[in-house]
XYZ file of C-alpha atoms in Angstrom:
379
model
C -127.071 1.390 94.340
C -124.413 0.579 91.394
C -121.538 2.878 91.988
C -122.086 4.694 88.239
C -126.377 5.190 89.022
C -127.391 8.434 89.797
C -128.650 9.160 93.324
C -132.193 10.368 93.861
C -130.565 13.129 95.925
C -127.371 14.283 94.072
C -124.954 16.790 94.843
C -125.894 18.113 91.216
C -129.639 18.721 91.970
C -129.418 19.695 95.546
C -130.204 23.184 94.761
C -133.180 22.408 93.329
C -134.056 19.348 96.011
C -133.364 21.869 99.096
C -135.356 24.566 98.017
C -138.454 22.218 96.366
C -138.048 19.201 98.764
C -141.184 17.227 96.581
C -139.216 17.829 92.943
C -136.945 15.483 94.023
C -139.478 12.162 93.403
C -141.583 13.840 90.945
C -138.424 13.690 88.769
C -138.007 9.945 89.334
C -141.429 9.791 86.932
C -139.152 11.606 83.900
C -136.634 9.778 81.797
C -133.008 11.088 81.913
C -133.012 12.160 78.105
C -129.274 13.749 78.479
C -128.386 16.611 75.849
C -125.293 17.680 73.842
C -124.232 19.991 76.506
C -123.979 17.171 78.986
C -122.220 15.147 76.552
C -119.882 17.649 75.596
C -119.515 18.530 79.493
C -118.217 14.559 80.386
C -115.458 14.866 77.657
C -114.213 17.929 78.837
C -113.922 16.044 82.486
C -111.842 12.832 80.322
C -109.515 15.436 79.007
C -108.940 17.618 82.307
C -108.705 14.189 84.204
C -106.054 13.205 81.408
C -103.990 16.413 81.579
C -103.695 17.084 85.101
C -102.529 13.615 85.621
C -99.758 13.991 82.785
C -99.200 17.552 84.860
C -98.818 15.679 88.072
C -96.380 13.133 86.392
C -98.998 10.433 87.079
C -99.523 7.317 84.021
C -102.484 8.291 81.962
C -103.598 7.308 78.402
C -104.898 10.208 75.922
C -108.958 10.032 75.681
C -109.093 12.432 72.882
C -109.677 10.441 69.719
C -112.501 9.114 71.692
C -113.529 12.666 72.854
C -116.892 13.358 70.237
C -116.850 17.227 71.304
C -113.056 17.896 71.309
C -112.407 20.722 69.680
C -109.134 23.158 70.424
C -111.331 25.423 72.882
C -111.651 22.137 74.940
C -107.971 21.544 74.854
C -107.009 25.202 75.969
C -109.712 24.582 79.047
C -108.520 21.567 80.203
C -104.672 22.712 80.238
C -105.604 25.644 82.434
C -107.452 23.748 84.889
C -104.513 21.487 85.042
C -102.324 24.412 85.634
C -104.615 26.408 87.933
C -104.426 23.101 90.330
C -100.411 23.136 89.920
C -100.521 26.601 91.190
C -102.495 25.476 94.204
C -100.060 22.684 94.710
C -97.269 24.705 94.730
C -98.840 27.581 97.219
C -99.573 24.632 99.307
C -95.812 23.352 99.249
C -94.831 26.620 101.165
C -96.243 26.190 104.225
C -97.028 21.744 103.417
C -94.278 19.424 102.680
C -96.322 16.960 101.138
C -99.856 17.885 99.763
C -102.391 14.961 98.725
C -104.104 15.543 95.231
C -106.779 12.784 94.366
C -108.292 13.409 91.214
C -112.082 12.210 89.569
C -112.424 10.992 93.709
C -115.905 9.358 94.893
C -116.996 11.379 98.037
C -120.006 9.406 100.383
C -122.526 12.182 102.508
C -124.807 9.460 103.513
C -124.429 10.403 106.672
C -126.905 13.623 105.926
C -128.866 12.353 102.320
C -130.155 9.223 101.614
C -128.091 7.300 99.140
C -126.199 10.370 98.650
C -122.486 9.889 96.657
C -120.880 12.486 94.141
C -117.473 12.393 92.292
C -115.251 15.703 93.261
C -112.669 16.770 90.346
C -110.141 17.138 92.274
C -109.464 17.120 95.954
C -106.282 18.942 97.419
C -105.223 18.397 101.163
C -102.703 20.478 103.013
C -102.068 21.522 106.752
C -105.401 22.514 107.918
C -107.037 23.334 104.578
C -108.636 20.915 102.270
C -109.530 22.323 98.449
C -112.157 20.938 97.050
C -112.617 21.935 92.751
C -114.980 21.834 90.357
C -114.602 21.760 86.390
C -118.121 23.010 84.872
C -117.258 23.271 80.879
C -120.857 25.016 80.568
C -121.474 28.572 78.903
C -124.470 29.141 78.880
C -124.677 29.732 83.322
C -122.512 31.574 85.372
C -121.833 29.260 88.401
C -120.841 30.891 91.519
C -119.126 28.918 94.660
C -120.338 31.060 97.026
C -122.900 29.211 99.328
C -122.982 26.459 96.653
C -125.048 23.135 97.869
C -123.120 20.959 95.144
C -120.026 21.821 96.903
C -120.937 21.841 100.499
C -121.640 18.749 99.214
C -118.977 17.243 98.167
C -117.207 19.193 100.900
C -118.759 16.806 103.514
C -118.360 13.633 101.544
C -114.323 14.526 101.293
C -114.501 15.083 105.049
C -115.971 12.084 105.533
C -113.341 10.385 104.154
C -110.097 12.303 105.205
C -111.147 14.432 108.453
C -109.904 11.148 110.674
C -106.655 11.151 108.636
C -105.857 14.710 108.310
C -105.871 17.636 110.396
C -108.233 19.862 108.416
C -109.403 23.024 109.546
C -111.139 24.803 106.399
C -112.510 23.907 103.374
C -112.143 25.819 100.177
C -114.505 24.689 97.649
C -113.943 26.860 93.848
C -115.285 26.433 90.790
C -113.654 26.330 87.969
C -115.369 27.630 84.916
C -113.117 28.760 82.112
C -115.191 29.420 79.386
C -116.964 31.906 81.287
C -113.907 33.404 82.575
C -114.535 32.272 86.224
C -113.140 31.068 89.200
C -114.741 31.406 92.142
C -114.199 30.113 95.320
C -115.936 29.776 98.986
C -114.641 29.060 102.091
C -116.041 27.724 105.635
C -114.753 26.478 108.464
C -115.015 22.500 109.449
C -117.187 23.268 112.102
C -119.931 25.915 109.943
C -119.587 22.873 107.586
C -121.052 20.005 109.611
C -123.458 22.630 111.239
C -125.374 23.754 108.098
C -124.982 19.719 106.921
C -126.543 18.888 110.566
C -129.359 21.933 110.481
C -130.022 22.404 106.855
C -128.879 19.338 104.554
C -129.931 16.424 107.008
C -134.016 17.468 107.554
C -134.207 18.688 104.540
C -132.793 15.403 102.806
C -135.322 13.645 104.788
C -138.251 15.482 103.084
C -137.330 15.502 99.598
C -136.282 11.106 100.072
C -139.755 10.799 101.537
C -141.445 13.116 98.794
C -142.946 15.341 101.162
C -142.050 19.450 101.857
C -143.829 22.227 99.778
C -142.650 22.641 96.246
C -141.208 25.884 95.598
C -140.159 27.725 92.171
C -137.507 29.616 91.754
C -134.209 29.809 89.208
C -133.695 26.432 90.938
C -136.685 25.032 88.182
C -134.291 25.514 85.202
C -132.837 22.106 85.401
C -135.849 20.368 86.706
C -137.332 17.477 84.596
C -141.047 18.247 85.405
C -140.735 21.839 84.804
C -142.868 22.275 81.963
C -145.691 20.300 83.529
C -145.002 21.360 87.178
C -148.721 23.118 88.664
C -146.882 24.726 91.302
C -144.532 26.393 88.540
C -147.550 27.358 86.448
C -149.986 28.493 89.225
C -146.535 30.660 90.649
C -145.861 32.338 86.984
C -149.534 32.911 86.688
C -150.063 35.190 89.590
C -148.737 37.856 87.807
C -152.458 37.912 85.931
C -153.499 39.747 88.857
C -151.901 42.681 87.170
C -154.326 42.255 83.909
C -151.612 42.948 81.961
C -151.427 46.533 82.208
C -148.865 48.899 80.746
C -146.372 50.303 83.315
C -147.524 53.825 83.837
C -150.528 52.353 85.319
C -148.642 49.796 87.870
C -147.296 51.263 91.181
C -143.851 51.104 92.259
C -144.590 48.227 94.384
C -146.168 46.609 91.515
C -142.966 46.861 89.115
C -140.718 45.741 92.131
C -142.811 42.911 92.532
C -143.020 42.010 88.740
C -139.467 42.710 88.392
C -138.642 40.144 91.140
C -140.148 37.304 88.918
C -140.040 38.401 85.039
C -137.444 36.324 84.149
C -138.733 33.084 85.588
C -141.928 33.977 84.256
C -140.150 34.043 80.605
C -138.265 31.087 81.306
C -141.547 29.505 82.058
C -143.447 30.121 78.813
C -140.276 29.293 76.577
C -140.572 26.063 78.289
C -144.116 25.687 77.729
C -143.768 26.550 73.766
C -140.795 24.210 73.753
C -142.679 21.476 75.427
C -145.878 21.986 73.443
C -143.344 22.154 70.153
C -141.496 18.414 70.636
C -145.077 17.114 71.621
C -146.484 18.180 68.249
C -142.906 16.986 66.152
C -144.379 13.959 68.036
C -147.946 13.544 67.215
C -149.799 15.190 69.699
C -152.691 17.627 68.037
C -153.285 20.718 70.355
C -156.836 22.387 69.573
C -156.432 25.578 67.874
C -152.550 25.130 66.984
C -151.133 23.164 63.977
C -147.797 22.567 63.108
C -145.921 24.064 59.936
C -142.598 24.531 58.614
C -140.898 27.402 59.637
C -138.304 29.637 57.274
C -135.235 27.830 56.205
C -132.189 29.460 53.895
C -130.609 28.587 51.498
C -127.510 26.784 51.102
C -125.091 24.791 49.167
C -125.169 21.304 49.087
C -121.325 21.047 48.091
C -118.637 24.156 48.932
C -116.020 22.381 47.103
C -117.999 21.688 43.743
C -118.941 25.351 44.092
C -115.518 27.021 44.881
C -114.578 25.264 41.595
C -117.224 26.512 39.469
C -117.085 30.344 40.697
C -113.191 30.348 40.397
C -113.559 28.542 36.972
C -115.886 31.596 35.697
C -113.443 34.043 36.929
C -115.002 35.375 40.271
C -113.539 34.907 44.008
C -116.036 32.906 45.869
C -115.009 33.746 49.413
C -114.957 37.230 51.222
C -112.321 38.761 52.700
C -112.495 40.386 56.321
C -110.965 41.072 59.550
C -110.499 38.243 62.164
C -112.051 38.944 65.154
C -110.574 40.052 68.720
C -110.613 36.229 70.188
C -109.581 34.702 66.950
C -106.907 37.235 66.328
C -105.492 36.861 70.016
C -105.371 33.191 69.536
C -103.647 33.439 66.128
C -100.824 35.543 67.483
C -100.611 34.292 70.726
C -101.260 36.994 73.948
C -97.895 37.978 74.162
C -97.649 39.315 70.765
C -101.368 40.697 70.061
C -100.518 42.825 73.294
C -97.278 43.745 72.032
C -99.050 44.770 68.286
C -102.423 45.583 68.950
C -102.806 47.168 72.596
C -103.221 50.532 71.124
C -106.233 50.120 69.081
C -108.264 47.927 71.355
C -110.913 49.279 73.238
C -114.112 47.849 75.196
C -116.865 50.123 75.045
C -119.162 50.920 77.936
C -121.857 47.937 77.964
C -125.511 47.771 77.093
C -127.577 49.032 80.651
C -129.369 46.187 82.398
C -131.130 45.884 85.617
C -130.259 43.367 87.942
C -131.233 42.622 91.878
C -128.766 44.695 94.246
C -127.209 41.228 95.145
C -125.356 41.115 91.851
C -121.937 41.932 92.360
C -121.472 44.716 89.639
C -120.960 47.994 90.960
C -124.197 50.715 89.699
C -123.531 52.536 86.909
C -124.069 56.248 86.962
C -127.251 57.664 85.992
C -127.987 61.112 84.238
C -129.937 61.754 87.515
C -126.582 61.101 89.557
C -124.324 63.345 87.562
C -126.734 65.885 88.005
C -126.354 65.547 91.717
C -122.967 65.134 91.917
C -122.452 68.395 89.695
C -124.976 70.333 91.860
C -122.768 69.609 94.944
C -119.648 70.847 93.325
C -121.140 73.616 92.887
């Protein structure tokens, strides 16, 4: 395999490949179409690559008038992650005279998946604990390190190459996701390492390379290239028929619990299938009983300049006037100083309720039901 292919099992998919073993060569039949969001997500690894090599002192040439998606958010990300990585260096120089960074490193866990290779950010080495990080640019999903396949991942391929050479005792694997205001990290020993790459990865590798295990859906399907024409998706979404549709007061408890535990991949599911059954029709395809037609548009002008002109010229102000927003504001004057000027009359109002499984890692709001109680017992 060409060291720049993709592997059939990457660290990227294994999420998806270790809970729906078969997904991983039904995929093969789907074209890697790529998106802006990936392409925006590789220039934002140039320009972190770039700037935590200038922060190491390290010779590296500027990628940014190459960068298509550069934009100043980009710019602010990468320089954090650069300095979030200096600040691990230099906690590791207390107790580590000389810590090993290797940056945009190939890591090999053949040993466990077939034609399995990855590239790890950034790889820090110390006495007995080896840091493996993670740049993910995305907004849109909240990445968590915690139990995180891609990582364990890359975890094992780093061991593979530095276990024999080091004395390493723990891995820390974190993601780094600024844009989402995260950084998370998960730790395991060496030894729970190799065992869950020994009982879990390795047979479970062995499936998905031979196309065999039982597909499974799950949040997992999200990236998945068959997932609008996956059966096993559909016929799992469509067991929730068996509740004919009917309004809530006539569902049990059991029955909401249940629904509840699958709503949103059910939704994810049919915006798939109207997105799918959209581009098909943009394409050619006629679907019996549907037609295609052009939705609402608005208005707009074809030139701002040529119009600024003409409004000013007829005496009016073309543009409105009106407060910059909290973010924009903050990055205007800087943190220091919007703290300093505008503490006082910030405030961040109690959020919108939503229910969410008991794993999530907010704490329960109080309900009218609960102050109730709580005042009954003061009483």
């Amino acid at each position: 395999m060409p060291p720049n292919g993709h592997a059939l099992l990457s660290a990227s998919s294994s999420d998806r490949w270790l809970h729906c073993p078969p997904s991983a060569r039904l995929c093969e039949s789907y074209a890697d179409k790529g998106s802006d969001y990936a392409a925006e997500g590789t220039d934002a690894h140039a320009l972190c690559e770039y700037k935590l090599r200038k922060a190491l002192g390290m010779q590296a040439e500027a990628p940014t008038e190459n960068l298509t998606w550069f934009n100043q958010e980009m710019d602010d990300c990468a320089t954090g992650y650069a300095a979030y990585i200096l600040e691990l260096v230099a906690a590791a120089k207390e107790t580590c005279a000389d810590p090993v960074v290797l940056i945009e490193q190939r890591v090999d866990f053949s040993r466990w998946v077939e034609q399995g290779f990855g590239t790890s950010d950034a790889i820090l080495i110390a006495d007995g604990t080896m840091h493996v990080i993670d740049y993910k640019h995305g907004l849109g999903v909240l990445v968590s390190a915690e139990d995180n396949p891609q990582m364990k991942c890359y975890g094992l391929g780093a061991l593979e190459l530095f276990d024999d050479i080091y004395d390493i005792d723990t891995v820390a694997m974190t993601i780094y996701q600024p844009r989402r205001q995260n950084i998370s990290t998960f730790t395991l020993s060496k030894e729970e390492l190799y065992r869950w790459a020994d009982e879990v990865l390795k047979p479970t590798a062995q499936l998905a390379f031979a196309g065999d295990g039982n597909f499974l859906c799950g949040e997992w399907c999200g990236f998945c290239k068959a997932k609008n024409d996956c059966r096993a998706r559909a016929e799992a979404n469509l067991e929730l028929a068996r509740y004919d549709f009917k309004l809530p007061p006539l569902l049990t408890d059991e029955d909401i619990e249940d629904i509840l535990s699958r709503v949103d991949d059910l939704v994810a599911w049919a915006s798939d299938i109207k997105e799918y059954a959209l581009q098909q029709a943009v394409s050619g395809k006629e679907w019996h009983g549907w037609k295609l037609v052009e939705g609402r548009s608005n208005r707009r002008y074809t030139n701002e300049a040529a119009v600024t002109q003409a409004v000013k010229e007829a005496g009016f102000d073309p543009f409105e006037h009106k407060l910059l927003g909290i973010t924009a504001m903050q990055k205007m004057l800087g943190k220091a100083r919007f703290d300093e000027l505008l503490t006082a009359y910030i405030e961040k109002p109690q959020g919108k309720p939503t229910l969410v499984p008991e794993s999530d890692k907010r704490p329960a709001m109080n309900t009218a039901k609960n102050d109730f109680m709580e005042d009954f017992d003061n009483e």
